[in-house]
Short mmCIF file of C-alpha atoms in Angstrom, two decimals:
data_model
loop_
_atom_site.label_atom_id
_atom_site.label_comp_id
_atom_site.label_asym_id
_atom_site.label_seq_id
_atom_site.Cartn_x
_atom_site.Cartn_y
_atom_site.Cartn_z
CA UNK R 1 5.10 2.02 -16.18
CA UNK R 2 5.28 1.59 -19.59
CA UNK R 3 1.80 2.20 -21.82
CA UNK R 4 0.62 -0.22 -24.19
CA UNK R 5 -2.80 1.35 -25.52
CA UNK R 6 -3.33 -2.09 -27.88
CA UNK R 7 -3.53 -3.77 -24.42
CA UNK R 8 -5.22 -0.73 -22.23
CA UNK R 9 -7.65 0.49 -24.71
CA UNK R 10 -10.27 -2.55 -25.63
CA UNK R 11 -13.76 -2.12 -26.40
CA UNK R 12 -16.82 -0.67 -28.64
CA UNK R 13 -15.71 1.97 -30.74
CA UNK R 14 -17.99 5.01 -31.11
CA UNK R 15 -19.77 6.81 -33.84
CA UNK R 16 -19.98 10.74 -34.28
CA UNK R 17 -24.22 10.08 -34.28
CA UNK R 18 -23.65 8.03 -31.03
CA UNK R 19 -21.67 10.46 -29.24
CA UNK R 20 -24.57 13.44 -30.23
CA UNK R 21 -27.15 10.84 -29.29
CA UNK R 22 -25.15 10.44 -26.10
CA UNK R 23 -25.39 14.16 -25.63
CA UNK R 24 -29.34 14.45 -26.39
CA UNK R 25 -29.40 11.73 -23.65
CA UNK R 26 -27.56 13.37 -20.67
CA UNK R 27 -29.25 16.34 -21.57
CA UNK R 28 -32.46 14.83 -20.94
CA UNK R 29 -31.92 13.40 -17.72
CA UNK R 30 -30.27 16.44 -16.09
CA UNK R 31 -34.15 18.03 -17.13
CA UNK R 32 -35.44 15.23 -16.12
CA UNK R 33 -33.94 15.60 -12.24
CA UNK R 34 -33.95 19.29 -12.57
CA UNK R 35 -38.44 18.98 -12.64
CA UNK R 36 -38.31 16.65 -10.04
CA UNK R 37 -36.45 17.56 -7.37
CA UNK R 38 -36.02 21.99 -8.18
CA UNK R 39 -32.49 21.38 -6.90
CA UNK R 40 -29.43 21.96 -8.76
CA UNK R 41 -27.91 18.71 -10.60
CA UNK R 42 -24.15 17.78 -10.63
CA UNK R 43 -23.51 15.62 -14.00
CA UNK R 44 -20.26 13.62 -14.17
CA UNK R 45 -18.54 11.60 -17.49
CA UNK R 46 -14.77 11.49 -18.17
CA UNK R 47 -13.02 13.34 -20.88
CA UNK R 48 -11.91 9.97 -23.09
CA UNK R 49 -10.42 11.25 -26.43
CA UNK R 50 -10.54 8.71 -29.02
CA UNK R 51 -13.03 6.07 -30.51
CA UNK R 52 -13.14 4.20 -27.47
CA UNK R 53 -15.66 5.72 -24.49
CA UNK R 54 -15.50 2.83 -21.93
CA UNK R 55 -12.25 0.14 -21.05
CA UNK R 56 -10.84 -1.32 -17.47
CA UNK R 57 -8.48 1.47 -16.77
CA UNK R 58 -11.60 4.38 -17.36
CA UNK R 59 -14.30 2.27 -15.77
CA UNK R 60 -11.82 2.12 -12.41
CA UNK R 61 -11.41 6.10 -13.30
CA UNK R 62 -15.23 6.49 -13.49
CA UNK R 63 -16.03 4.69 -10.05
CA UNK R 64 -13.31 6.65 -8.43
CA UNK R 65 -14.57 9.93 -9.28
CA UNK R 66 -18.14 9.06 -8.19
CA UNK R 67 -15.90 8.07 -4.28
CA UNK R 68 -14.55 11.67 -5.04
CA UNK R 69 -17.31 13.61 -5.59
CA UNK R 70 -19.30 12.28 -2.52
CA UNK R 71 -16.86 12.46 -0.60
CA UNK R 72 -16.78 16.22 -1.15
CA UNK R 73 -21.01 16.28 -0.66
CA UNK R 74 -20.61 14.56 2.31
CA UNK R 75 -17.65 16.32 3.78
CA UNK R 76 -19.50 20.10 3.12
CA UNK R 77 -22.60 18.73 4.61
CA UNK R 78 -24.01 18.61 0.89
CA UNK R 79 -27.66 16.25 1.18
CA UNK R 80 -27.63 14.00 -1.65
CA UNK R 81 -31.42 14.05 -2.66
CA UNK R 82 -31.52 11.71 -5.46
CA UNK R 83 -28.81 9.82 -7.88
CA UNK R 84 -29.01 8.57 -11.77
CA UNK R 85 -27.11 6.48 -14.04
CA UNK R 86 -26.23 5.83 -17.26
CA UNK R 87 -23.74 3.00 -19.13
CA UNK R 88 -23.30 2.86 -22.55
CA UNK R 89 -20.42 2.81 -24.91
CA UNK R 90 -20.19 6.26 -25.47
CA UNK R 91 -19.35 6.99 -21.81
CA UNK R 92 -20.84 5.70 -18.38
CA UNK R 93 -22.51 9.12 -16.64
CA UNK R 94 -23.68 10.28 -13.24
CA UNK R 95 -26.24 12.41 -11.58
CA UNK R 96 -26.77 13.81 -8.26
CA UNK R 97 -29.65 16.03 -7.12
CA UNK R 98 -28.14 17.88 -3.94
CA UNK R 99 -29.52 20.71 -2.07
CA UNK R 100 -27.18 23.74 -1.74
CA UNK R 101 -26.09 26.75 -3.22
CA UNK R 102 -24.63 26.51 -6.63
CA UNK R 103 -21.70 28.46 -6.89
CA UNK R 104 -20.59 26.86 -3.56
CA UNK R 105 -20.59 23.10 -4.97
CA UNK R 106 -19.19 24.15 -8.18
CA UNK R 107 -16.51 25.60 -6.23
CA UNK R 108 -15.41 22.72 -4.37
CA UNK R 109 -15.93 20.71 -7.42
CA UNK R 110 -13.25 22.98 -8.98
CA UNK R 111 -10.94 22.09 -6.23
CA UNK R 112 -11.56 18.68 -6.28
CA UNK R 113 -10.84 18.94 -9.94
CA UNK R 114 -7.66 20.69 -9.33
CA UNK R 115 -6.22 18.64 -6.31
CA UNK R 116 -6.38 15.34 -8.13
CA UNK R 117 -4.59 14.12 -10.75
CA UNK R 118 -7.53 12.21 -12.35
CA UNK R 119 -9.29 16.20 -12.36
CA UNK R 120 -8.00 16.51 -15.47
CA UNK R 121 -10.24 13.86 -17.31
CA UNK R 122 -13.44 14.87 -14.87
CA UNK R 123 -16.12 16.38 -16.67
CA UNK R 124 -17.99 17.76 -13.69
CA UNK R 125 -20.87 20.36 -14.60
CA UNK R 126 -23.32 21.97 -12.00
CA UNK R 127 -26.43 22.62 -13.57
CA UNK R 128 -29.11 25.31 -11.99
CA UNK R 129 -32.01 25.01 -11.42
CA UNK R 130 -32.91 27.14 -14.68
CA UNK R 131 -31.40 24.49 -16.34
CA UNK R 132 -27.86 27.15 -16.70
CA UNK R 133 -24.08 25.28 -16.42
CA UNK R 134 -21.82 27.62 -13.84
CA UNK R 135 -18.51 27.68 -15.62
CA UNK R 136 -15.05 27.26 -14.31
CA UNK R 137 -14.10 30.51 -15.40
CA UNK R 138 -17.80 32.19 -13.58
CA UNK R 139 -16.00 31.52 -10.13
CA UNK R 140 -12.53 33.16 -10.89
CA UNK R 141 -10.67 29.13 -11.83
CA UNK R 142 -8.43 28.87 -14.70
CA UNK R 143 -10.34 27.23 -18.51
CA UNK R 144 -8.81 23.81 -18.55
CA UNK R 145 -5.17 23.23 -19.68
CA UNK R 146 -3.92 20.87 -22.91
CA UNK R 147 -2.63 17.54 -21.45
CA UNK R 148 0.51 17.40 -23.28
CA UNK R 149 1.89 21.23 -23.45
CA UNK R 150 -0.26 22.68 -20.11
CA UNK R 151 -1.48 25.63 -23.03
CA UNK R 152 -5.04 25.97 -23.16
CA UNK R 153 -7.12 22.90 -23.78
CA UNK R 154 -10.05 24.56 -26.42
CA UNK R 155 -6.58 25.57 -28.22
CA UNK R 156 -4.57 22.99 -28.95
CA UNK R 157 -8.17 21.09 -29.41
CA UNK R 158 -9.56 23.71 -32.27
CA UNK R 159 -5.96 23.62 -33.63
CA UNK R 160 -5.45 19.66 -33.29
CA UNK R 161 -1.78 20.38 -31.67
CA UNK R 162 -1.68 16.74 -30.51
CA UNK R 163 -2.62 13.49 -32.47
CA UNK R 164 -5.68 11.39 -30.48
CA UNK R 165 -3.19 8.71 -30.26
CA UNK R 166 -0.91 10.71 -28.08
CA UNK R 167 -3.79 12.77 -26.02
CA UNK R 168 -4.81 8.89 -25.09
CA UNK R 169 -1.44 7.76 -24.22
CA UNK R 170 -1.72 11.05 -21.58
CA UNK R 171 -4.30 10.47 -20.36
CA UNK R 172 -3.76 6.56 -19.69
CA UNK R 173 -0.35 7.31 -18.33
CA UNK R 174 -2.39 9.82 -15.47
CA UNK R 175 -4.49 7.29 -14.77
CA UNK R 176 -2.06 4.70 -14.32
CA UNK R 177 0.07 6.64 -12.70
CA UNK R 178 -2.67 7.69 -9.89
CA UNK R 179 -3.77 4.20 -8.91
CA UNK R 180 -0.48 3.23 -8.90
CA UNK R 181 0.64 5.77 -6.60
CA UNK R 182 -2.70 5.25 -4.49
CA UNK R 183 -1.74 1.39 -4.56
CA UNK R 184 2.06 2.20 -3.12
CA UNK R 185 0.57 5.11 -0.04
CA UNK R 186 -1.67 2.03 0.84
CA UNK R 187 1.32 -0.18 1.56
CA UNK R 188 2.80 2.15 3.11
CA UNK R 189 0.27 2.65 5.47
CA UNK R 190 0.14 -1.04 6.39
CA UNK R 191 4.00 -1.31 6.54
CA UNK R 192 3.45 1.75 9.05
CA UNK R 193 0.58 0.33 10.86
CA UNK R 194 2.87 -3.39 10.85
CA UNK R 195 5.40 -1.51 12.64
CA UNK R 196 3.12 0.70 15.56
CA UNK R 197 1.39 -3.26 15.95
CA UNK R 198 5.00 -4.89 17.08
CA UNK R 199 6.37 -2.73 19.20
CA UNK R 200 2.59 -1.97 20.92
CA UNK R 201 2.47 -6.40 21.60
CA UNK R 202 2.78 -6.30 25.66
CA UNK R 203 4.18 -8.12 26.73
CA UNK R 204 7.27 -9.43 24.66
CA UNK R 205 10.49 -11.15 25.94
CA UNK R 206 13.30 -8.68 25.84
CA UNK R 207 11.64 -6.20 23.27
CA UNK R 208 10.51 -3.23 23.56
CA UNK R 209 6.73 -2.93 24.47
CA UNK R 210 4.35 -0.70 26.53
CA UNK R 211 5.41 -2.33 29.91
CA UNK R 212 9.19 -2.20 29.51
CA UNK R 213 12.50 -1.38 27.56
CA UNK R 214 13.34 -5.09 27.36
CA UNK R 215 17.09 -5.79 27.39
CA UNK R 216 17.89 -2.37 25.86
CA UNK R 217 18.80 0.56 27.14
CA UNK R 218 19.03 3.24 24.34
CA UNK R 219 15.61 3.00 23.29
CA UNK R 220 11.76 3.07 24.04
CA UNK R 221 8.49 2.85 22.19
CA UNK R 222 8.68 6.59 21.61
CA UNK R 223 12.15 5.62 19.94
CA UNK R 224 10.50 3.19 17.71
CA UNK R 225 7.32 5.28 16.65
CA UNK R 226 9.59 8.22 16.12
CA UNK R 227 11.72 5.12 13.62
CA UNK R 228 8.16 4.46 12.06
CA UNK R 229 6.75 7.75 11.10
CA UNK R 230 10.43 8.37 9.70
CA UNK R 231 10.32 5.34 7.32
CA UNK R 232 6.75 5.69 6.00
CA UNK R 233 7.81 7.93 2.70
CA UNK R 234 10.21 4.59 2.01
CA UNK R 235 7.68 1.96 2.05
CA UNK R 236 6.04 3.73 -0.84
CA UNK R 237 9.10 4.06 -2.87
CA UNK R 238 9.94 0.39 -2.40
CA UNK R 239 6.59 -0.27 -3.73
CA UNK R 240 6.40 2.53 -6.11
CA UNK R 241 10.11 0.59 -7.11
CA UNK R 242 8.12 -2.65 -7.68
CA UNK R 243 5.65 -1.05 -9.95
CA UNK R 244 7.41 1.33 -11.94
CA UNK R 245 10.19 -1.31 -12.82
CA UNK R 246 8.42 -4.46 -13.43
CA UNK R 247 9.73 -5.18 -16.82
CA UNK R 248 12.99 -5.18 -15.73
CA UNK R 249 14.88 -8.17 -14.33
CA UNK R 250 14.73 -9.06 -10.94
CA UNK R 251 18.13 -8.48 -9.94
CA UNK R 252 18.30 -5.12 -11.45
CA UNK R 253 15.27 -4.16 -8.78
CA UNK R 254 16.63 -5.64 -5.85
CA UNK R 255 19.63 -3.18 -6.59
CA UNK R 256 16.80 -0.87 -6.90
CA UNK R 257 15.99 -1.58 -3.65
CA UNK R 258 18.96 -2.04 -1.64
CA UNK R 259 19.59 1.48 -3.19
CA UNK R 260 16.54 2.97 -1.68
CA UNK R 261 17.11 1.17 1.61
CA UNK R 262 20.31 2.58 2.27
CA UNK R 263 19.00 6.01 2.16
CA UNK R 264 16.49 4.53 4.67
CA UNK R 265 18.39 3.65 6.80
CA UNK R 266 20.35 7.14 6.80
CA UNK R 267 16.57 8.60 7.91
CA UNK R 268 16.23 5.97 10.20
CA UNK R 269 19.37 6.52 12.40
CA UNK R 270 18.63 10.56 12.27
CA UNK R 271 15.16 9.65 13.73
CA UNK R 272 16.84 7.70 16.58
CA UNK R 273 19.86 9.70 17.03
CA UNK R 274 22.01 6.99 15.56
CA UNK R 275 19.94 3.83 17.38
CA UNK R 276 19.22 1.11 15.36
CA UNK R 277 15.72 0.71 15.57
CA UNK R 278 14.18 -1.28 12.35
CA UNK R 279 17.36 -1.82 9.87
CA UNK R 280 16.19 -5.60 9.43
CA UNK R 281 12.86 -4.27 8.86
CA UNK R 282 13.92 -2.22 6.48
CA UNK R 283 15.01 -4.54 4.64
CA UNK R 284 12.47 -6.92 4.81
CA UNK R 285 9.50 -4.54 3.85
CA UNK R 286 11.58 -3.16 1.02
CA UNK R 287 11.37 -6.52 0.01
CA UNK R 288 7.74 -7.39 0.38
CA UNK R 289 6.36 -3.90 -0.55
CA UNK R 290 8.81 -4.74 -4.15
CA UNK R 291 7.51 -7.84 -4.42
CA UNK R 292 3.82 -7.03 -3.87
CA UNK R 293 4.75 -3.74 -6.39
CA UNK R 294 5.83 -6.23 -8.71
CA UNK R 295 2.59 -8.24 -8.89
CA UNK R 296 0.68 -5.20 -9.01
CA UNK R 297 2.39 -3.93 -12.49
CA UNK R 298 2.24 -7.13 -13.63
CA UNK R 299 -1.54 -7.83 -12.80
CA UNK R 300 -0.57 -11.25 -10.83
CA UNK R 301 -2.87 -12.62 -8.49
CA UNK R 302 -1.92 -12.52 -4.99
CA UNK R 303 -1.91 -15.66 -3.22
CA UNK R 304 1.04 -16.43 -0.20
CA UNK R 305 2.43 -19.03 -2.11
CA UNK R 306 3.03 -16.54 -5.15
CA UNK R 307 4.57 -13.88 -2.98
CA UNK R 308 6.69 -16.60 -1.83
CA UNK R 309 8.15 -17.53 -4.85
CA UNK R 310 8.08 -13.73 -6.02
CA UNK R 311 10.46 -12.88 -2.72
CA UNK R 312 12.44 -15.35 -3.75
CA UNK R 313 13.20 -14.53 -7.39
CA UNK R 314 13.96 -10.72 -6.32
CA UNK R 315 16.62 -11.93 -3.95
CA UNK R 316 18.20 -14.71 -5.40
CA UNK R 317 21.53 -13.85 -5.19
CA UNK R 318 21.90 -12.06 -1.63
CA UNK R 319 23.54 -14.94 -0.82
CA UNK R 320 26.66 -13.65 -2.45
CA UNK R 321 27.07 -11.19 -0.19
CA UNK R 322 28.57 -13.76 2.21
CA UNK R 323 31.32 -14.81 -0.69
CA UNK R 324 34.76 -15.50 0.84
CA UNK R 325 33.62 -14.36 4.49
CA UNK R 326 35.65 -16.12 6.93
CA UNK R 327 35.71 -15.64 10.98
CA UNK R 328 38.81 -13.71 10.38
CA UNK R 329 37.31 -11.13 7.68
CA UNK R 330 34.01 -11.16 8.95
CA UNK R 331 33.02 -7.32 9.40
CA UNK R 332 29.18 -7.53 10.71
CA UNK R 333 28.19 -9.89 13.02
CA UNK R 334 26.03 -11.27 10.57
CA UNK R 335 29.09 -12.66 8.75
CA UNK R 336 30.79 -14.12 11.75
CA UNK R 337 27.95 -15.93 12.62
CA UNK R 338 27.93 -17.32 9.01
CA UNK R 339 31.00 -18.18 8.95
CA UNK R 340 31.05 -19.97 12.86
CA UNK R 341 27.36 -21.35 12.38
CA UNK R 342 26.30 -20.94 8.64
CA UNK R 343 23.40 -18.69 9.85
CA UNK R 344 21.83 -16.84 7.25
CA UNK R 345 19.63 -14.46 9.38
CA UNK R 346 17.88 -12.21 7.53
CA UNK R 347 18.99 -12.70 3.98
CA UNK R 348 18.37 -16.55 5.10
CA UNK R 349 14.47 -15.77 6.02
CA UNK R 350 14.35 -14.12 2.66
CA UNK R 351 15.64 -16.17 0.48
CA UNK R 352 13.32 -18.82 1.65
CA UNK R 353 10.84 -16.08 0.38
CA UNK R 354 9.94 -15.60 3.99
CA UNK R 355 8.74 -18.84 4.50
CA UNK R 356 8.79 -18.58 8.41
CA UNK R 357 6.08 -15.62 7.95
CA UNK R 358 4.14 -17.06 5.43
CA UNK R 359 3.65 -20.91 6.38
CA UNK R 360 3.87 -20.43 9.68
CA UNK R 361 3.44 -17.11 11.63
CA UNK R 362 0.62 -15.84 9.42
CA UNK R 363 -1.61 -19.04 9.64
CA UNK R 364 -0.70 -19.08 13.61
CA UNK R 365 -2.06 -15.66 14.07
CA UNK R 366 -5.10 -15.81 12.08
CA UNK R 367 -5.39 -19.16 14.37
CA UNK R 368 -5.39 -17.41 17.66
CA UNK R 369 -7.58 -14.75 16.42
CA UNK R 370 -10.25 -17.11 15.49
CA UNK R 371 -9.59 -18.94 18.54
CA UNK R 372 -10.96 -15.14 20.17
CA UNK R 373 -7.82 -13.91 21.62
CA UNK R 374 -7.39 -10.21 21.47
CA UNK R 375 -5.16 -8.73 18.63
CA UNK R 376 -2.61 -8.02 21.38
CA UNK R 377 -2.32 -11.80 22.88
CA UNK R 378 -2.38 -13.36 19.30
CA UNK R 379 0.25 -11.67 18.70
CA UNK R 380 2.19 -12.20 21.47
CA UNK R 381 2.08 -15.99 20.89
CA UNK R 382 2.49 -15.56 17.13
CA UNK R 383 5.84 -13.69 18.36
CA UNK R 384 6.79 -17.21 20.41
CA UNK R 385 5.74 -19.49 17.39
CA UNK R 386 8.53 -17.46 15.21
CA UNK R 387 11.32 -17.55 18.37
CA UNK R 388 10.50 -21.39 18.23
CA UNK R 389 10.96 -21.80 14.52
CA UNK R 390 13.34 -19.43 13.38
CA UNK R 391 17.22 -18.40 14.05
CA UNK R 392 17.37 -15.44 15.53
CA UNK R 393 20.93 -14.05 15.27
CA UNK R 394 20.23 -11.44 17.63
CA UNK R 395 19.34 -14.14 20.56
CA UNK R 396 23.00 -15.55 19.35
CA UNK R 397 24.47 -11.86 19.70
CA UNK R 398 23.66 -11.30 22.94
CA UNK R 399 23.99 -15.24 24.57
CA UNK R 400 25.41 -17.54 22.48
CA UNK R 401 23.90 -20.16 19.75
CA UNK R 402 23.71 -22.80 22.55
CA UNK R 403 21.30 -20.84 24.28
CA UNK R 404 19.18 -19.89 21.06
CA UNK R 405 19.20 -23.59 20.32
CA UNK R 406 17.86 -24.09 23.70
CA UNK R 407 15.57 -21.11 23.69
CA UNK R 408 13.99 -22.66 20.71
CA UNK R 409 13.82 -26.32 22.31
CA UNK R 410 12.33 -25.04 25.54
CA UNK R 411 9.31 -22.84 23.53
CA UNK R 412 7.87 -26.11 21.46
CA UNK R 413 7.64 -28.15 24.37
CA UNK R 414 5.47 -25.05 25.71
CA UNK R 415 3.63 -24.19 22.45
CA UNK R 416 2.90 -28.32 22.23
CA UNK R 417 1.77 -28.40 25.32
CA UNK R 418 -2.12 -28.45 26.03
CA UNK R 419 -1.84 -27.05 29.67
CA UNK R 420 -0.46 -23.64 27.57
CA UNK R 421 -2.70 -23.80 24.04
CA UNK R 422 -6.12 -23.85 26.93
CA UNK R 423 -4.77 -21.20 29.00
CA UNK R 424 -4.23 -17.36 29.38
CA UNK R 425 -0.40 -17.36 27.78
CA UNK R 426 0.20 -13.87 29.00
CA UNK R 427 1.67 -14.71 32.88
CA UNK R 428 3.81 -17.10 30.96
CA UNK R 429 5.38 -14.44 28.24
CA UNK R 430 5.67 -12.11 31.16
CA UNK R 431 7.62 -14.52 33.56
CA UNK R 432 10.29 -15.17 30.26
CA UNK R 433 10.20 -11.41 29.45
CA UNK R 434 11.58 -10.97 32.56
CA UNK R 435 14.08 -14.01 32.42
CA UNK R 436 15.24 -12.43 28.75
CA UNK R 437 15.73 -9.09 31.00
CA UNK R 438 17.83 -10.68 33.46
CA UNK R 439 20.38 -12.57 30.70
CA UNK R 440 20.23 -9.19 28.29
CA UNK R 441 18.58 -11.42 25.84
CA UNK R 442 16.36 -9.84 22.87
CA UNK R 443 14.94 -11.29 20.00
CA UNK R 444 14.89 -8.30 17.67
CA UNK R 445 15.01 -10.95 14.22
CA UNK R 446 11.96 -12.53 15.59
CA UNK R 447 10.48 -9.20 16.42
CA UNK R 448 10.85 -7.78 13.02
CA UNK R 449 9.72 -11.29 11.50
CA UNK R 450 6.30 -10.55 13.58
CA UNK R 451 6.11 -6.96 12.35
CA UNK R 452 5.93 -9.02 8.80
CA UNK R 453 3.42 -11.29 10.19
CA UNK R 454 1.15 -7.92 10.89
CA UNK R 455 1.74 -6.34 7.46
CA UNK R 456 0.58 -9.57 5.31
CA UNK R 457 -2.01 -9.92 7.97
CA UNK R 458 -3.53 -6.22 7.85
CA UNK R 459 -2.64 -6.54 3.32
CA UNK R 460 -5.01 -9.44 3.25
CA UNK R 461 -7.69 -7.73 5.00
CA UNK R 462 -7.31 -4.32 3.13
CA UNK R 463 -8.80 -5.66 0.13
CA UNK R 464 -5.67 -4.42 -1.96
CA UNK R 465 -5.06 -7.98 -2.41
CA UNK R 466 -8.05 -8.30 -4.93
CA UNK R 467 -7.07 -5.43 -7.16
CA UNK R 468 -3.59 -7.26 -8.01
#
């Protein structure tokens, strides 16, 4: 991602007397905690070079290194006595009294510094309780490095190696960089946890679940986790893809994409030993997790009508991958049935920015939730809802398009009627699960589109979808 400080960097500029004031300040406090509690003190700020102390991007900085820190105190078994804080212009500040040795928090507070990326802008000091800083350097740790050249920091800082302008760029570009990369390993998760939620529905007709192999024979729900855990690095770097190329045109991303999924797929099939477990899915999350990138670079709200349209501008012209495809040339079965039926399958569901998932399978699953069914049932009938409303060109692989057509016909009539919305719809699912078993039928487009269903589902309750 590109940095624009003019854009970034807005606020109250600082004076020389307000940053010694500043200093006076903090000062004071850590002796004012130090006679109250007799403990030692941990004192936090960022490193900010430049005029400006306090902006968006260091504020989000600030907060996360507070979540840092305690999460160290609390993982060492460190009591938190007391806490303190301070906002101003010249730098928001924090202050924990904690009860433990000294050397040992500074210690862990060097390796917090040194695992994270955003370490390099904490300004973490440990204070004794004779009012004495323990130093980096005290425990054995390395003095701080120079942002730009790695040499050391007090050096290229007495010598002025590196103009403000570019020590600010550095250190916006880390923090940009972090939360973007924390964004993408989030939706990665949640494309992970999308995919565990699918295959674990019980039951499902002719899927895969925890009762059965439904109409296959060449794979299990160990097959399908082992798919998962395989594919988890790739979500991120479809999102990562979204974020880090944002300013370019859509259909320069989507190649971006399609590039990405490829080599997905390759992991995919070594996973499986070759059995096509979540190629559809692949595609479809590369999608989603590119779109959703997408809005996060380019700070637009999230709403399911704006992913819609979003999906749809990054894959406006997948269509022409069908160009000139006849029943005679057709080489996938996703051709031939465009060519016999004008099925679109899953490029279809995506150009119409996943429209089935969004306007209809979401809202019926938060609907069944509400109405108290377990996460399990919901989605089993969210999974029905989809087979009644979408094509499934798998259904047509294995039967024919009759029998999808009928297939669909036969679930509204059940999902209209009131005898089914009042009962328990499990016997039913299980008595068709068992029918798709018999005819070899499985509807693996309708699965994945309810794998989709549990991503948006589990994004919208993450609370990532208020930081867009």
């Amino acid at each position: 991602m590109d940095i624009n400080l003019s854009t970034l960097v807005t606020g109250r500029e600082v004076s020389l007397k307000d940053m010694l004031d500043a200093r006076e300040h903090r000062q004071e406090v850590q002796r004012m905690l130090l006679s109250e509690h007799h403990l030692p003190v941990i004192s936090f700020t960022l490193n900010i070079v430049g005029p400006v102390k306090v902006f968006p991007l260091a504020l989000r900085t600030f907060h996360e290194g507070i979540r840092l820190i305690e999460t160290q105190c609390h993982a060492w078994k460190i009591p938190i006595i007391a806490t303190y804080s301070t906002t101003s212009h010249t730098g928001h500040e924090y202050f924990w009294a904690v009860d433990g040795d000294v050397r040992f928090i500074k210690e862990n507070l060097c390796l917090l510094e040194d695992s994270v990326a955003l370490g390099r802008l904490f300004d973490i000091d440990v204070i004794q309780t004779d009012g004495m800083k323990i130093s980096r350097t005290d425990l054995g740790f390395s003095t701080r490095k120079c942002l730009i050249c790695n040499q050391e920091a007090f050096v290229c800082s007495r010598a002025r190696t590196h103009s403000v302008k570019e020590l600010l760029e550095q250190e916006c570009q880390i923090m940009t960089n972090y939360f973007a990369k924390q964004h993408a390993r989030k939706l990665s998760s949640l494309s992970m946890q999308a995919l565990l939620y699918e295959v674990s529905v019980t039951p499902k007709p002719g899927l895969v679940d925890r009762n059965n192999t439904g109409a296959h024979q060449d794979m299990d729900i160990f097959t399908f986790e082992a798919s998962a855990v395989s594919l988890n690095h790739y979500f991120e770097q479809f999102a990562l893809c979204g974020i880090e190329n944002g300013h370019e045109p859509f259909s320069r991303i989507f190649s971006r994409l399609r590039s990405l999924g490829i080599q997905a797929e390759e992991t995919m099939f070594r996973a499986t030993n070759q059995v096509n477990t979540h190629k559809g899915l692949i595609f479809s999350l590369a999608i989603m997790n590119g779109s959703l990138g997408y809005m996060y670079a380019n700070h637009i709200p999230y709403s399911p009508d704006t992913l819609l349209k979003i999906n749809r501008k990054l894959v406006a012209d997948v269509l022409e991958d069908f160009n000139d495809v006849t029943v005679e040339n057709a080489r996938t079965n996703g051709e031939r049935l465009y060519a016999l039926y004008g099925m679109k399958g899953a490029r279809g569901e995506a150009l119409s920015g996943y429209h089935t998932v969004l306007k209809k399978a979401l809202p019926v699953l938060k609907h069944q939730l509400d109405r108290g069914l377990s996460l399990n049932d919901a989605g089993a009938v969210t999974l029905l809802y989809i087979m009644a409303h979408s094509e499934d060109t798998n259904i047509v692989n294995r039967s024919s398009y009759h029998s999808m057509k009928k297939i669909q016909s036969l679930l509204r009539e059940t999902l209209n009627d009131p005898e089914f919305i009042n009962k328990d719809p499990i016997p039913y699912i299980e008595s068709l699960d068992r029918e798709f078993i018999k005819n070899n039928i499985s509807p693996g487009g309708s699965a994945d589109l309810l794998a989709l269903t549990f991503f948006l589902y589990l994004f919208e309750n993450s609370g990532l979808s208020s930081i867009l």
